[in-house]
Structure formats: C-alpha cells, structure tokens
Coordinates of C-alpha atoms in Angstrom, one line a residue:
X132 CA -36.0 -6.7 0.3
X133 CA -32.4 -7.8 1.0
X134 CA -29.9 -8.0 -1.6
X135 CA -26.2 -9.1 -1.8
X136 CA -23.5 -7.5 -3.6
X137 CA -19.9 -8.5 -3.8
X138 CA -16.6 -7.1 -4.1
X139 CA -13.1 -7.6 -2.7
X140 CA -13.1 -7.4 1.2
X141 CA -9.8 -5.5 2.1
X142 CA -10.2 -4.6 5.8
X143 CA -11.8 -6.9 8.4
X144 CA -14.9 -6.0 10.4
X145 CA -18.7 -5.2 9.9
X146 CA -20.1 -2.0 9.5
X147 CA -23.9 -1.4 9.2
X148 CA -25.1 2.2 8.6
X149 CA -26.9 4.7 6.2
X150 CA -25.1 5.1 2.9
X151 CA -23.4 8.6 2.4
X152 CA -21.9 9.3 -1.0
X153 CA -18.6 11.2 -1.4
X154 CA -18.9 14.8 -2.4
X155 CA -19.0 15.4 -6.3
X156 CA -16.3 16.0 -8.3
X157 CA -15.2 19.4 -9.4
X158 CA -17.1 20.4 -12.6
X159 CA -15.2 21.3 -15.9
X160 CA -14.3 24.8 -16.1
X161 CA -15.5 26.8 -19.0
X162 CA -13.2 27.3 -21.8
X163 CA -13.0 31.2 -22.2
X164 CA -10.5 33.2 -23.4
X165 CA -8.6 35.9 -21.6
X166 CA -6.7 39.2 -23.1
X167 CA -3.0 38.7 -23.2
X168 CA -2.5 41.3 -20.5
X169 CA -4.0 39.1 -17.8
X170 CA -1.9 36.2 -18.4
X171 CA 0.6 37.3 -15.5
X172 CA -2.0 37.5 -13.1
X173 CA -3.6 34.1 -14.2
X174 CA -0.2 32.4 -13.9
X175 CA 0.0 34.0 -10.5
X176 CA -3.5 32.6 -9.3
X177 CA -2.4 29.0 -10.6
X178 CA 0.9 29.0 -8.7
X179 CA -0.6 30.2 -5.4
X180 CA -3.7 27.7 -5.8
X181 CA -1.1 24.8 -6.7
X182 CA 1.1 25.9 -3.7
X183 CA -1.9 25.9 -1.1
X184 CA -3.2 22.5 -2.2
X185 CA 0.4 21.2 -1.8
X186 CA 0.7 22.9 1.5
X187 CA -2.9 21.5 2.4
X188 CA -1.8 17.8 1.5
X189 CA 1.4 18.0 3.3
X190 CA -0.4 19.1 6.7
X191 CA -3.0 16.4 6.2
X192 CA 0.1 14.0 5.9
X193 CA 1.8 15.2 9.2
X194 CA -1.7 14.8 10.9
X195 CA -2.3 11.4 9.8
X196 CA 1.7 10.4 10.1
X197 CA 2.7 6.7 9.0
X198 CA 1.9 5.3 5.6
X199 CA -0.7 8.0 4.9
X200 CA 2.1 10.5 5.1
X201 CA 4.3 9.2 2.5
X202 CA 1.4 8.8 0.2
X203 CA 0.3 12.4 0.8
X204 CA 3.6 13.9 0.4
X205 CA 3.7 12.0 -3.0
X206 CA 0.7 13.8 -3.9
X207 CA 2.0 17.4 -2.8
X208 CA 4.9 16.6 -5.1
X209 CA 2.6 15.9 -7.8
X210 CA 0.8 19.1 -7.3
X211 CA 4.1 21.0 -7.9
X212 CA 5.4 18.8 -10.6
X213 CA 7.7 21.3 -12.6
X214 CA 6.7 19.9 -16.1
X215 CA 3.0 20.4 -15.4
X216 CA 3.3 23.8 -14.1
X217 CA 5.2 24.7 -17.2
X218 CA 2.3 23.2 -19.3
X219 CA -0.2 25.4 -17.3
X220 CA 1.9 28.5 -17.7
X221 CA 1.9 28.0 -21.6
X222 CA -1.7 27.4 -21.8
X223 CA -2.3 30.5 -19.8
X224 CA 0.0 32.3 -22.2
X225 CA -2.0 31.7 -25.1
X226 CA -5.4 32.6 -23.4
X227 CA -6.7 30.2 -21.1
X228 CA -7.8 31.0 -17.6
X229 CA -5.9 29.5 -14.6
X230 CA -8.6 27.1 -13.8
X231 CA -9.0 25.9 -17.3
X232 CA -5.4 25.5 -17.9
X233 CA -4.9 23.4 -14.9
X234 CA -7.7 21.4 -16.1
X235 CA -6.6 20.7 -19.5
X236 CA -2.7 20.4 -18.3
X237 CA -3.5 17.5 -15.9
X238 CA -5.8 15.9 -18.7
X239 CA -3.0 16.0 -21.0
X240 CA -0.8 14.2 -18.5
X241 CA -3.5 11.8 -17.7
X242 CA -3.6 10.8 -21.4
X243 CA 0.2 10.2 -21.1
X244 CA -0.2 7.9 -18.4
X245 CA -2.9 5.8 -20.0
X246 CA -0.8 5.7 -23.3
X247 CA 2.0 4.1 -21.4
X248 CA -0.1 1.1 -20.7
X249 CA -1.5 2.2 -17.5
X250 CA 1.4 0.7 -15.4
X251 CA 0.8 4.2 -13.7
X252 CA -3.1 3.9 -13.5
X253 CA -3.3 3.8 -9.8
X254 CA -1.7 7.3 -9.9
X255 CA -4.4 8.5 -12.1
X256 CA -6.9 8.7 -9.3
X257 CA -4.3 10.7 -7.2
X258 CA -3.9 12.9 -10.0
X259 CA -7.5 13.6 -10.6
X260 CA -7.7 14.5 -6.9
X261 CA -5.1 17.0 -7.0
X262 CA -6.4 18.5 -10.3
X263 CA -10.0 18.7 -8.3
X264 CA -8.4 20.5 -5.3
X265 CA -6.3 22.9 -7.3
X266 CA -9.7 23.9 -9.7
X267 CA -12.1 24.0 -6.6
X268 CA -9.8 26.5 -5.0
X269 CA -9.6 28.6 -8.3
X270 CA -13.2 28.5 -8.6
X271 CA -13.9 29.5 -5.0
X272 CA -16.1 26.3 -4.6
X273 CA -16.0 23.8 -1.7
X274 CA -13.3 21.0 -2.1
X275 CA -14.8 17.5 -3.1
X276 CA -14.5 15.0 -0.2
X277 CA -15.9 13.5 2.6
X278 CA -19.6 14.4 3.6
X279 CA -20.1 16.6 6.6
X280 CA -22.2 14.6 8.7
X281 CA -22.9 14.4 12.7
X282 CA -24.2 10.6 12.6
X283 CA -22.2 7.5 11.9
X284 CA -22.4 6.2 8.1
X285 CA -20.9 4.0 5.7
X286 CA -19.1 5.9 3.1
X287 CA -19.8 5.2 -0.7
X288 CA -17.5 6.6 -3.4
X289 CA -16.1 5.6 -6.9
X290 CA -12.8 5.8 -5.5
X291 CA -11.0 7.2 -2.5
X292 CA -8.3 9.7 -2.8
X293 CA -5.4 9.1 -0.1
X294 CA -6.0 12.7 1.0
X295 CA -9.7 11.7 1.9
X296 CA -8.8 8.4 3.3
X297 CA -5.9 9.5 5.6
X298 CA -8.0 11.7 7.5
X299 CA -11.3 9.6 7.7
X300 CA -12.8 9.7 11.4
X301 CA -13.5 6.2 12.5
X302 CA -16.1 7.1 15.0
X303 CA -18.2 8.5 12.2
X304 CA -17.2 6.6 9.2
X305 CA -18.3 3.0 9.9
X306 CA -16.9 1.6 6.8
X307 CA -16.4 2.5 3.3
X308 CA -17.3 0.7 -0.1
X309 CA -15.6 1.9 -3.4
X310 CA -16.6 0.9 -7.1
X311 CA -12.9 0.8 -8.0
X312 CA -9.7 0.0 -6.5
X313 CA -8.1 -3.4 -5.6
X314 CA -6.6 -5.3 -2.6
X315 CA -3.4 -3.6 -2.9
X316 CA -4.6 0.0 -3.5
X317 CA -3.4 3.1 -1.4
X318 CA -7.3 3.1 0.0
X319 CA -7.1 -0.4 0.9
X320 CA -3.7 0.0 2.9
X321 CA -4.9 3.0 4.7
X322 CA -8.2 1.4 5.5
X323 CA -6.5 -1.7 7.2
X324 CA -4.1 0.9 8.9
X325 CA -7.2 2.7 10.3
X326 CA -8.9 -0.4 11.4
X327 CA -12.0 0.6 9.0
X328 CA -14.0 -2.2 7.3
X329 CA -13.9 -1.7 3.7
X330 CA -14.8 -3.3 0.4
X331 CA -13.2 -2.4 -2.8
X332 CA -14.1 -3.2 -6.6
X333 CA -17.7 -3.3 -6.0
X334 CA -19.8 -3.0 -9.5
X335 CA -22.7 -0.7 -9.1
X336 CA -21.4 1.0 -5.8
X337 CA -22.4 4.3 -6.9
X338 CA -25.9 3.5 -7.5
X339 CA -26.5 2.6 -3.9
X340 CA -29.1 5.4 -3.0
X341 CA -28.1 8.1 -0.2
X342 CA -29.6 7.0 3.1
X343 CA -29.9 3.2 2.0
X344 CA -29.0 0.9 5.0
X345 CA -26.1 -1.5 4.1
X346 CA -24.1 -3.7 6.1
X347 CA -20.7 -4.4 5.0
X348 CA -18.5 -7.3 5.8
X349 CA -14.8 -6.4 5.2
X350 CA -13.9 -10.0 5.6
X351 CA -15.8 -11.5 3.0
X352 CA -16.3 -8.7 0.4
X353 CA -20.2 -8.8 1.0
X354 CA -22.4 -5.8 1.0
X355 CA -26.0 -6.7 1.9
X356 CA -28.4 -3.7 0.8
X357 CA -31.4 -3.5 3.2
X358 CA -30.2 -6.2 5.4
X359 CA -33.0 -8.3 7.1
X360 CA -33.1 -8.1 11.3
X361 CA -31.9 -11.6 10.9
X362 CA -28.8 -10.8 8.7
X363 CA -28.1 -7.8 11.1
X364 CA -28.2 -10.0 14.3
X365 CA -26.0 -12.8 12.3
X366 CA -23.3 -10.3 11.6
X367 CA -23.5 -8.7 14.9
X368 CA -23.2 -12.0 16.5
X369 CA -20.2 -13.0 14.2
X370 CA -18.4 -9.6 15.1
X371 CA -18.8 -10.1 18.8
X372 CA -17.4 -13.5 18.5
X373 CA -14.4 -12.2 16.4
X374 CA -13.9 -9.4 19.2
X375 CA -13.8 -12.1 21.8
X376 CA -11.4 -14.3 20.2
X377 CA -9.1 -11.2 19.7
X378 CA -9.3 -10.4 23.0
X379 CA -8.3 -13.9 24.1
X380 CA -5.4 -14.1 21.7
X381 CA -2.1 -12.9 23.0
X382 CA 1.6 -13.5 23.0
X383 CA 3.7 -14.9 20.2
X384 CA 2.3 -16.2 16.7
X385 CA 2.0 -20.0 16.9
X386 CA -0.4 -22.8 15.4
X387 CA -2.5 -25.0 18.0
X388 CA 0.4 -27.5 18.3
X389 CA 3.1 -25.0 19.0
X390 CA 4.4 -24.2 15.6
X391 CA 6.0 -20.8 16.0
X392 CA 5.2 -18.0 13.5
X393 CA 6.5 -14.8 14.4
X394 CA 3.9 -12.2 13.8
X395 CA 5.7 -8.9 12.8
X396 CA 4.6 -5.4 11.7
X397 CA 4.8 -3.3 8.7
X398 CA 5.8 0.3 9.5
X399 CA 6.3 3.3 7.4
X400 CA 7.9 5.3 10.0
X401 CA 8.4 6.1 13.6
X402 CA 4.6 7.2 13.8
X403 CA 3.4 3.5 13.0
X404 CA 5.3 2.3 16.0
X405 CA 3.2 2.7 18.8
X406 CA 0.1 0.8 17.3
X407 CA 2.5 -1.9 16.0
X408 CA 3.7 -2.3 19.9
X409 CA 0.3 -1.8 21.3
X410 CA -0.9 -4.9 18.9
X411 CA 1.9 -7.2 20.3
X412 CA 4.0 -7.3 17.3
X413 CA 7.1 -9.3 17.9
X414 CA 9.1 -6.9 15.6
X415 CA 9.1 -5.2 12.4
X416 CA 9.1 -7.1 9.2
X417 CA 8.9 -4.3 6.9
X418 CA 10.5 -1.0 7.7
X419 CA 9.6 1.3 4.9
X420 CA 12.2 4.0 4.6
X421 CA 10.7 6.0 1.9
X422 CA 9.3 8.5 4.1
X423 CA 12.6 10.1 4.8
X424 CA 13.3 10.5 1.1
X425 CA 9.9 12.0 0.2
X426 CA 10.6 15.0 2.4
X427 CA 12.6 16.5 -0.5
X428 CA 12.7 15.4 -3.9
X429 CA 15.7 17.1 -4.8
X430 CA 18.2 15.4 -2.4
X431 CA 18.7 12.5 -0.2
X432 CA 18.4 13.1 3.5
X433 CA 21.5 13.6 5.4
X434 CA 23.2 10.5 7.3
X435 CA 22.3 12.2 10.5
X436 CA 18.7 12.4 10.1
X437 CA 18.4 9.0 8.7
X438 CA 20.1 7.7 12.0
X439 CA 17.8 9.6 14.0
X440 CA 14.8 8.3 12.4
X441 CA 16.0 4.6 12.1
X442 CA 17.0 4.7 16.0
X443 CA 13.7 5.4 16.9
X444 CA 12.1 2.7 15.3
X445 CA 15.0 0.1 16.2
X446 CA 14.6 1.2 20.0
X447 CA 11.2 0.1 20.2
X448 CA 11.9 -3.5 19.9
X449 CA 14.6 -4.5 22.4
X450 CA 15.7 -8.2 21.4
X451 CA 13.0 -8.0 18.6
X452 CA 13.8 -8.3 14.8
X453 CA 13.6 -5.2 12.8
X454 CA 13.7 -5.8 8.9
X455 CA 14.6 -2.7 7.2
X456 CA 13.7 -2.2 3.4
X457 CA 16.2 0.0 2.0
X458 CA 14.9 2.9 -0.5
X459 CA 12.6 1.8 -3.0
X460 CA 12.5 4.4 -5.4
X461 CA 10.9 4.5 -8.9
X462 CA 7.8 3.6 -10.6
X463 CA 5.1 5.1 -8.4
X464 CA 7.8 6.7 -6.0
X465 CA 9.8 8.7 -8.3
X466 CA 12.4 10.9 -6.8
X467 CA 13.9 13.9 -9.0
X468 CA 17.6 13.3 -7.6
X469 CA 17.1 9.5 -8.3
X470 CA 14.7 8.3 -11.1
X471 CA 14.8 9.1 -14.7
X472 CA 11.9 11.3 -15.8
X473 CA 11.5 9.9 -19.4
X474 CA 11.0 6.1 -18.6
X475 CA 8.4 4.7 -20.8
X476 CA 7.5 2.2 -18.7
X477 CA 8.6 3.1 -14.7
X478 CA 6.9 -0.1 -13.4
X479 CA 9.3 -2.1 -15.7
X480 CA 12.3 0.1 -15.5
X481 CA 14.9 1.4 -13.0
X482 CA 13.4 1.1 -9.7
X483 CA 14.3 -0.3 -6.4
X484 CA 17.6 -2.0 -6.1
X485 CA 18.4 -1.0 -9.6
X486 CA 18.3 2.5 -8.7
X487 CA 20.6 2.1 -5.8
X488 CA 23.0 0.5 -7.7
X489 CA 23.2 3.4 -10.3
X490 CA 23.6 5.6 -7.3
X491 CA 25.7 3.9 -4.9
X492 CA 26.5 6.9 -2.8
X493 CA 22.9 6.9 -1.8
X494 CA 22.8 3.3 -1.0
X495 CA 26.3 3.6 1.2
X496 CA 24.9 6.4 3.0
X497 CA 21.7 4.6 3.9
X498 CA 23.5 1.5 5.0
X499 CA 26.0 3.4 7.1
X500 CA 23.2 5.3 8.8
X501 CA 21.7 2.0 9.7
X502 CA 24.7 0.7 10.8
X503 CA 25.2 3.4 13.2
X504 CA 21.7 3.6 14.3
X505 CA 21.8 0.0 15.6
X506 CA 24.9 0.8 17.8
X507 CA 24.6 0.0 21.3
X508 CA 20.9 -1.5 20.9
X509 CA 20.0 -5.1 21.6
X510 CA 18.0 -5.3 18.3
X511 CA 18.2 -7.8 15.7
X512 CA 18.6 -5.7 12.7
X513 CA 18.2 -7.4 9.3
X514 CA 18.3 -5.2 5.9
X515 CA 16.7 -6.2 2.5
X516 CA 16.8 -4.9 -1.0
X517 CA 13.9 -4.5 -3.0
X518 CA 13.4 -5.9 -6.5
X519 CA 16.2 -8.3 -6.6
X520 CA 15.9 -10.1 -9.8
X521 CA 18.9 -12.8 -9.8
X522 CA 22.1 -13.7 -7.8
X523 CA 24.1 -11.1 -9.4
X524 CA 21.7 -8.5 -7.8
X525 CA 21.7 -10.3 -4.5
X526 CA 25.7 -10.4 -4.4
X527 CA 25.9 -6.5 -5.3
X528 CA 23.9 -5.7 -2.1
X529 CA 25.5 -8.2 0.2
X530 CA 28.8 -6.6 -1.0
X531 CA 27.7 -3.1 -0.5
X532 CA 26.4 -4.2 3.1
X533 CA 29.8 -5.7 3.9
X534 CA 31.4 -2.6 2.6
X535 CA 29.5 -0.2 4.7
X536 CA 30.3 -2.2 8.1
X537 CA 27.0 -3.4 8.5
X538 CA 26.6 -6.1 11.2
X539 CA 23.4 -7.6 10.4
X540 CA 21.7 -10.2 8.3
X541 CA 21.3 -9.2 4.5
X542 CA 18.3 -10.4 2.8
X543 CA 16.5 -10.2 -0.5
X544 CA 12.7 -9.3 -1.4
X545 CA 11.0 -11.7 -3.7
X546 CA 9.1 -9.5 -6.0
X547 CA 9.8 -10.5 -9.2
X548 CA 8.8 -14.2 -10.5
X549 CA 12.7 -14.7 -11.4
X550 CA 13.6 -14.1 -7.7
X551 CA 11.0 -17.0 -6.9
X552 CA 12.0 -19.6 -9.5
X553 CA 15.8 -19.0 -8.6
X554 CA 15.4 -18.4 -5.1
X555 CA 17.9 -21.2 -3.9
X556 CA 20.6 -19.4 -6.2
X557 CA 19.8 -15.8 -4.5
X558 CA 20.1 -17.7 -0.8
X559 CA 23.5 -18.3 -1.6
X560 CA 24.5 -14.7 -1.4
X561 CA 21.9 -13.4 1.4
X562 CA 20.5 -14.7 4.7
X563 CA 16.7 -14.4 4.1
X564 CA 14.1 -13.9 1.6
X565 CA 10.9 -11.7 2.1
X566 CA 8.0 -12.1 -0.1
X567 CA 6.4 -8.8 -1.3
X568 CA 3.3 -10.5 -2.5
X569 CA 1.8 -7.2 -3.8
X570 CA 4.3 -6.4 -6.5
X571 CA 4.9 -10.3 -7.2
X572 CA 1.5 -10.5 -8.3
X573 CA 1.6 -7.4 -10.2
X574 CA 4.3 -8.8 -12.2
X575 CA 3.4 -12.4 -12.3
X576 CA 0.0 -11.6 -13.8
X577 CA 1.1 -8.5 -15.6
X578 CA -1.9 -6.8 -13.7
X579 CA -1.3 -3.4 -12.0
X580 CA -1.9 -3.4 -8.5
X581 CA -4.0 -0.2 -8.6
X582 CA -6.4 -1.0 -11.5
X583 CA -9.8 -2.2 -10.3
X584 CA -10.6 -3.7 -13.6
X585 CA -8.0 -6.3 -12.9
X586 CA -8.4 -6.9 -9.2
X587 CA -9.1 -10.5 -9.6
X588 CA -5.6 -11.1 -10.7
X589 CA -4.2 -9.1 -7.8
X590 CA -6.0 -11.4 -5.4
X591 CA -3.4 -13.2 -3.2
X592 CA -5.0 -16.4 -3.3
X593 CA -4.2 -16.8 -6.8
X594 CA -2.8 -20.4 -7.3
X595 CA 0.0 -19.3 -9.3
X596 CA 1.1 -16.9 -6.8
X597 CA 0.9 -19.5 -4.1
X598 CA 3.2 -21.8 -6.2
X599 CA 5.8 -18.8 -6.3
X600 CA 5.4 -18.6 -2.3
X601 CA 6.1 -22.4 -2.1
X602 CA 8.9 -22.2 -4.4
X603 CA 10.4 -19.7 -2.4
X604 CA 9.9 -21.5 1.1
X605 CA 11.2 -24.7 -0.2
X606 CA 14.4 -23.2 -1.4
X607 CA 14.9 -21.3 1.9
X608 CA 14.2 -24.6 3.9
X609 CA 16.6 -26.4 1.7
X610 CA 19.3 -23.7 2.5
X611 CA 18.3 -23.5 6.3
X612 CA 17.3 -19.9 5.8
X613 CA 14.2 -17.9 6.5
X614 CA 11.3 -16.7 4.2
X615 CA 8.6 -14.3 5.4
X616 CA 5.9 -12.5 3.8
X617 CA 5.5 -9.0 4.2
X618 CA 3.0 -8.3 1.4
X619 CA -0.6 -7.8 2.1
X620 CA -1.4 -11.4 1.7
X621 CA -0.2 -11.9 5.2
X622 CA -3.0 -9.7 6.6
X623 CA -5.7 -12.2 5.6
X624 CA -6.2 -14.6 8.6
X625 CA -7.2 -17.5 6.5
X626 CA -4.5 -16.9 3.9
X627 CA -2.0 -16.7 7.0
X628 CA -2.8 -20.2 7.8
X629 CA -2.1 -21.2 4.1
X630 CA 1.2 -19.2 3.8
X631 CA 2.3 -21.1 7.1
X632 CA 1.4 -24.4 5.7
X633 CA 3.4 -23.4 2.4
X634 CA 6.3 -23.0 4.8
X635 CA 6.7 -19.4 5.1
X636 CA 8.3 -18.9 8.4
X637 CA 6.9 -15.1 9.6
X638 CA 4.2 -13.2 8.7
X639 CA 4.5 -9.2 8.5
X640 CA 1.3 -6.8 8.3
X641 CA -0.2 -3.7 9.2
X642 CA -0.7 -3.6 13.0
X643 CA -4.7 -3.9 12.8
X644 CA -4.4 -7.3 11.4
X645 CA -2.2 -8.7 14.1
X646 CA -4.9 -10.0 16.3
X647 CA -7.1 -11.3 13.8
X648 CA -4.2 -13.5 12.3
X649 CA -2.8 -14.4 15.7
X650 CA -6.1 -15.7 16.7
X651 CA -6.7 -17.6 13.5
X652 CA -3.4 -19.3 13.6
X653 CA -4.0 -20.3 17.1
X654 CA -7.1 -22.5 16.1
X655 CA -5.4 -24.8 13.9
X656 CA -2.4 -27.1 13.8
X657 CA 0.5 -27.0 11.3
X658 CA -0.8 -30.2 9.6
X659 CA -4.2 -28.6 9.1
X660 CA -2.4 -25.5 7.4
X661 CA -0.3 -27.9 5.4
X662 CA -3.4 -29.6 4.0
X663 CA -5.3 -26.3 3.3
X664 CA -2.3 -25.2 1.4
X665 CA -2.1 -28.3 -0.9
X666 CA -6.0 -27.8 -1.5
X667 CA -5.4 -24.1 -2.4
X668 CA -2.6 -24.9 -4.6
X669 CA -4.8 -27.7 -6.5
X670 CA -7.4 -24.9 -7.2
X671 CA -7.6 -23.4 -10.7
X672 CA -8.8 -20.0 -9.2
X673 CA -8.5 -17.8 -6.5
X674 CA -12.3 -18.1 -5.4
X675 CA -11.6 -21.9 -5.5
X676 CA -8.6 -21.8 -3.5
X677 CA -10.1 -19.8 -0.8
X678 CA -13.0 -22.3 -0.9
X679 CA -10.9 -25.3 -0.7
X680 CA -8.8 -23.8 2.0
X681 CA -11.8 -23.1 4.1
X682 CA -13.2 -26.3 3.6
X683 CA -10.2 -28.0 5.0
X684 CA -10.0 -25.9 8.0
X685 CA -13.6 -26.1 8.6
X686 CA -13.6 -29.8 8.6
X687 CA -15.9 -30.1 5.7

C-alpha cells in the first residue's frame, strides 16, 4: 500500500528505485590498555592512518573538483588538526590503543562543539566521518560509505558525508534521501551540483527497508513508499514535461512579458566553469575564492597563483558579468594563518570582511590579483565583500578596492539582518548588493544552517526572510543600483519568480538549476510575479507562503 512521507526537497527531479542504505558506521573500538613500551608504535600507527585518510580525502576532492573539492580539503585539514593529534598522542601515552585514542579524542572535540551552542553542528557530521575513516583504517575494516551495487538505486542515510556525496555516480545513484540535513547543508549543495534528486530532513528515513521501492520527488520533498503504478506514471509524466520545458527554454533569463532577469552561476573555482557555460549562464553571480586558500592553511596563496586562477574564470565569460566574493574565512572555514583558534562562537565572531580588515595585506593581495587578472579581458568584473554589517564596513571595503587600483564595481553581501535593514545607507558606499540567503536565514532565525532539527527556519520561503529581501531590493531601486540573490534560494524555480516580484535584479545558482529557473520564469509576467511575492509575504509560515505563491501563479 502506498504511503507518503514528506521532507525537504533540495535538488530537482524524480527518482524511482529500490532503497539501498549507506554502509554502517564503524563500531566503537574496545577500551583496552597497552604496555608503555608500545606507545611509540601506536602513535606512529595513528599518524599514518590520519595522513592516509587526509590524502584520500584530498584525492577525492581533486577528482570531484568545484565546491566538493573545497569541502573535502577542509575535511582533510580537520583530520590533521594539530590539537586533535596532540590529544591522540596524550591518550596513547597513558595506555590507549591508537584506534581508541582517535575515537575518544574526536568524541571530546565533538562535545566541545556541542557545548559552544552547536553553531558548528554542521561540522559534527564531517568530524564523525573523518573519525570513522581513521578508525576503520586502524581496525583494518572496510570504510563506511556508499553501497556496492551494479543496479541503480535510491541511497538512504542518516546523513551523507561530503566525501561520499562528492563522488556519487549519477548513473547508479538515482537519488538520495537523508534523515538529517537541511536545504543549505553541504550534501544539499553538492546534490544540486551533481543534478541528483534529493530529499533531506525526512523523519523515519532510516526505517525504510532495504530493497523497498520508493519514488523521490526532489522538488516537492515528497517520498512515496511502495508507489502505485498510477503514481509512477504521474511522476514520470511530470518529469517528461519538465524535461521538454527545459529543452525548449534557452537564452537570457526573462519573464513572459520580457522583463529581463539575468541568470548567473555560482562557481567554486575553474572546475565549475564548463557546467555553467553549458547551462547557458549569463555570467557568474558568486565566484567563491576560498578554494585557493584551503590548499594551505598556514599561508595565503601567492599573488601569481591567484591571478592564474581568477583569469581562468574571467576569460570564460567575455562581455559577461563575473561577481567575485573576496575570501570568506572563519566560522566553518577556519584558516590557521587568519582566524582565531579560541573563538567561543565562531559564526558570530571574526569572519568574512572582519577577518580581512584585521589582515589588510591578505585583502590587498587578493584585490591586486583580481585587478591584474582582469587586465585586457572584456569582462565586467564586480567584487563584493562577505559579512558586511553596516556602512562603515562597506566604506572600508570600497576604500581598499580603490587603494588596490581595482577597476570594477564594488559591492556588499547582505547576510546579516542589519545590512538589509540599513541597505540604503550601505549603498551610499558601494554599487550593488548581493543577498546570501543561506547565512541571512541563519542569522535572522538563530538557526544553524547545518542542523536538521531547525531546518524549517532555514527554509528560504520564511516570510520574515522575504521581508528582508524586499527591504534590500527596495533600497537598491531607490538608489538606482542592483540587488541580486546568490544564495540557494535562487535555485528554487517558484521562489525565483517570487524573488523577481520582490524586485531582485539578478539570480545566481548552481549550474544544474539554471534550466529549471529559466523555464519557469518564462511562464509568468512580472505582474504575476509581483502578486505572488505579495501573497507570500502576507503568509505566516514558509509552507503557507509557498502555497500562496503557487496559488497565484497557477491561477487558483
């Protein structure tokens, strides 16, 4: 008998297949004592296992490229964290085996993160994965991970570690479902990059029996267990209709009555550019530059290295617009040479522009490299600062851009509610705004973007978040400047229409989402988008907002 479960749809498409569960986690190693004379050997075993796991994660990142590479390199750095390794050595010195010392040291660090208010709770899943890989290597047992199967399947897991998500084979993994996670978790972002249908934050996902047939709708968040033949046919027809609409939709982004909405791509480095170009991106709305700085946590990349990487991306969009975000270090992207190691609350501490203003040499080198990378290219370069809180921040960034001789537009990201509330003031110092809806939701609702338990507050359909978007767009319109969205909200086709109705002037997203958004925008006029936006803002919950907008656009 068919039953319906509902989670959060985070990656478009439909998948129908049998359930296969993620490999079980590593068992807790026994707590046995070793003689003192064996401590040196055990410490050596621990270091070898840690180095091997870090090398494996880095290799997986190199294979995956793009955003996945940055995530996996961060995990590799986590594996080799000096403080963690010192704790492992101390535990072995007092009699623990290598595997037990690793297990206990990671558990202690996990508790520290939880005690800090779970602002880094999203990193806990990454930490657990690193621990499991090291312990598995020490025990000589298979790594936990994606099941071995010759037939396509729907992958079900409590959560998916980046190392597993990054190398999923779309020809075998039809889609995936997780019990935890949220719309802006690493797994969700990577799923969209892969174009794999996915539903996260689904209660009871782990109870789905191995081999059970399910139908996963990554757009609605619905998972149909034992779907009827009628349901399969209905979903297949909807998927076919969607594919036909995508194939027919080409060219610049625009509403049905010709109101232009440039559709841009989010890229994490040169590896993401081919997919963006193939999907018809009109430029880049968010070029994340962290990938360069994660290569070496001890020092910033040279100016020459930065110039070469930036030029690769800029050259791919002649006459196009490329918006570069300067380094956003801190919080979940710590760098030893930049970010404090002892911050009690990193997400609310020194991160983004605050970090760069504390290290003006790093900012100056990056801005100079961008200026040189753009020389001789017919590209429209724009540079923006992350985590701008007020006009003083915006002025400090604009002054740094001018001092570096940067011939580009300077902008500010709106990720903090204060920036949305005082957007017009900020726009007196910079030339454009770009809304990072992932962090804006996190700070608006005091809801960590990686914690599944608060995923409803991370839903970009929350009316309070839409109010902040509207405030920013209205301020930009009043100042005669632009206001784009580069957060994950832009990848939702229906929400893209609402954002357009709120006055947003461009939308940037993962390449896989571009055809969906382009096709949906083309169905509706600007007036319809504006009515849908008003209906969504008048609602009292994310679910009501989506339903209200859907009703307006479907003519109900």
